[in-house]
PDB file of C-alpha atoms in Angstrom:
ATOM      1  CA  UNK A   1      -0.070  -0.216  -0.116  1.00 95.00           C
ATOM      2  CA  UNK A   2       1.203   3.324  -0.913  1.00 97.00           C
ATOM      3  CA  UNK A   3       1.103   6.639   1.321  1.00 97.00           C
ATOM      4  CA  UNK A   4      -0.420   9.692   0.151  1.00 96.00           C
ATOM      5  CA  UNK A   5       3.017  11.235  -0.607  1.00 97.00           C
ATOM      6  CA  UNK A   6       4.236   8.319  -2.827  1.00 97.00           C
ATOM      7  CA  UNK A   7       1.162   8.674  -4.712  1.00 97.00           C
ATOM      8  CA  UNK A   8       1.414  12.449  -5.630  1.00 97.00           C
ATOM      9  CA  UNK A   9       4.915  11.634  -6.445  1.00 97.00           C
ATOM     10  CA  UNK A  10       4.065   9.097  -8.634  1.00 96.00           C
ATOM     11  CA  UNK A  11       1.185  11.231 -10.298  1.00 96.00           C
ATOM     12  CA  UNK A  12       2.784  14.378 -10.365  1.00 96.00           C
ATOM     13  CA  UNK A  13       0.300  16.565  -8.602  1.00 97.00           C
ATOM     14  CA  UNK A  14       0.196  18.486  -5.464  1.00 97.00           C
ATOM     15  CA  UNK A  15      -0.832  17.455  -1.922  1.00 96.00           C
ATOM     16  CA  UNK A  16      -3.570  20.177  -2.373  1.00 97.00           C
ATOM     17  CA  UNK A  17      -4.490  19.039  -5.845  1.00 97.00           C
ATOM     18  CA  UNK A  18      -4.845  14.957  -4.091  1.00 95.00           C
ATOM     19  CA  UNK A  19      -6.758  16.506  -1.077  1.00 94.00           C
ATOM     20  CA  UNK A  20      -9.632  18.277  -3.513  1.00 96.00           C
ATOM     21  CA  UNK A  21      -9.694  15.127  -5.618  1.00 95.00           C
ATOM     22  CA  UNK A  22     -10.723  13.090  -2.195  1.00 92.00           C
ATOM     23  CA  UNK A  23     -13.226  15.586  -1.542  1.00 94.00           C
ATOM     24  CA  UNK A  24     -14.709  15.225  -4.946  1.00 96.00           C
ATOM     25  CA  UNK A  25     -14.535  11.722  -4.998  1.00 93.00           C
ATOM     26  CA  UNK A  26     -12.471  11.848  -8.314  1.00 94.00           C
ATOM     27  CA  UNK A  27      -9.130  10.314  -6.948  1.00 94.00           C
ATOM     28  CA  UNK A  28      -8.285   6.651  -6.284  1.00 96.00           C
ATOM     29  CA  UNK A  29     -10.351   4.998  -3.184  1.00 95.00           C
ATOM     30  CA  UNK A  30      -8.399   5.311  -0.405  1.00 95.00           C
ATOM     31  CA  UNK A  31      -8.099   3.262   2.923  1.00 95.00           C
ATOM     32  CA  UNK A  32      -7.988   5.391   6.380  1.00 95.00           C
ATOM     33  CA  UNK A  33      -5.960   2.920   8.950  1.00 96.00           C
ATOM     34  CA  UNK A  34      -6.856   2.874  12.593  1.00 97.00           C
ATOM     35  CA  UNK A  35      -3.804   4.639  13.261  1.00 96.00           C
ATOM     36  CA  UNK A  36      -5.489   7.810  10.753  1.00 95.00           C
ATOM     37  CA  UNK A  37      -2.890   7.532   8.336  1.00 95.00           C
ATOM     38  CA  UNK A  38      -4.671   6.986   4.498  1.00 95.00           C
ATOM     39  CA  UNK A  39      -3.164   4.693   2.383  1.00 97.00           C
ATOM     40  CA  UNK A  40      -3.965   3.962  -1.694  1.00 97.00           C
ATOM     41  CA  UNK A  41      -3.604  -0.041  -3.121  1.00 98.00           C
ATOM     42  CA  UNK A  42      -1.060  -0.035  -5.822  1.00 97.00           C
ATOM     43  CA  UNK A  43      -3.837  -2.245  -7.774  1.00 97.00           C
ATOM     44  CA  UNK A  44      -6.281   1.170  -6.888  1.00 97.00           C
ATOM     45  CA  UNK A  45      -4.108   3.557  -8.021  1.00 97.00           C
ATOM     46  CA  UNK A  46      -3.615   1.290 -11.364  1.00 96.00           C
ATOM     47  CA  UNK A  47      -7.414   0.974 -11.808  1.00 96.00           C
ATOM     48  CA  UNK A  48      -8.102   4.261 -11.389  1.00 95.00           C
ATOM     49  CA  UNK A  49      -5.250   5.407 -13.756  1.00 94.00           C
ATOM     50  CA  UNK A  50      -7.123   3.002 -16.595  1.00 93.00           C
ATOM     51  CA  UNK A  51     -10.089   4.654 -15.923  1.00 92.00           C
ATOM     52  CA  UNK A  52      -8.565   7.549 -16.780  1.00 90.00           C
ATOM     53  CA  UNK A  53      -7.063   6.758 -19.858  1.00 87.00           C
ATOM     54  CA  UNK A  54     -10.745   4.938 -20.949  1.00 77.00           C
ATOM     55  CA  UNK A  55     -12.462   8.514 -20.324  1.00 73.00           C
ATOM     56  CA  UNK A  56      -9.608  10.483 -22.556  1.00 70.00           C
TER      57      UNK A  56
END
C-alpha cells in the first residue's frame, strides 16, 4: 500500500490537488487506517489511472 506522498510523487500532482480530488471523490479510493493515516492500494491506483485513459 502506498502513502499519499508516494502517490502524488508518482502521478505528479500537488498534495492540495490530491486532497481536492479526494473531497470531490474523483481520486483513487483510499483506506483510512486505525492510526488515522491514509493509504492507497497499488492495484486501486492502477485501476484509477486506467479509468482516466478510458475517459480520454
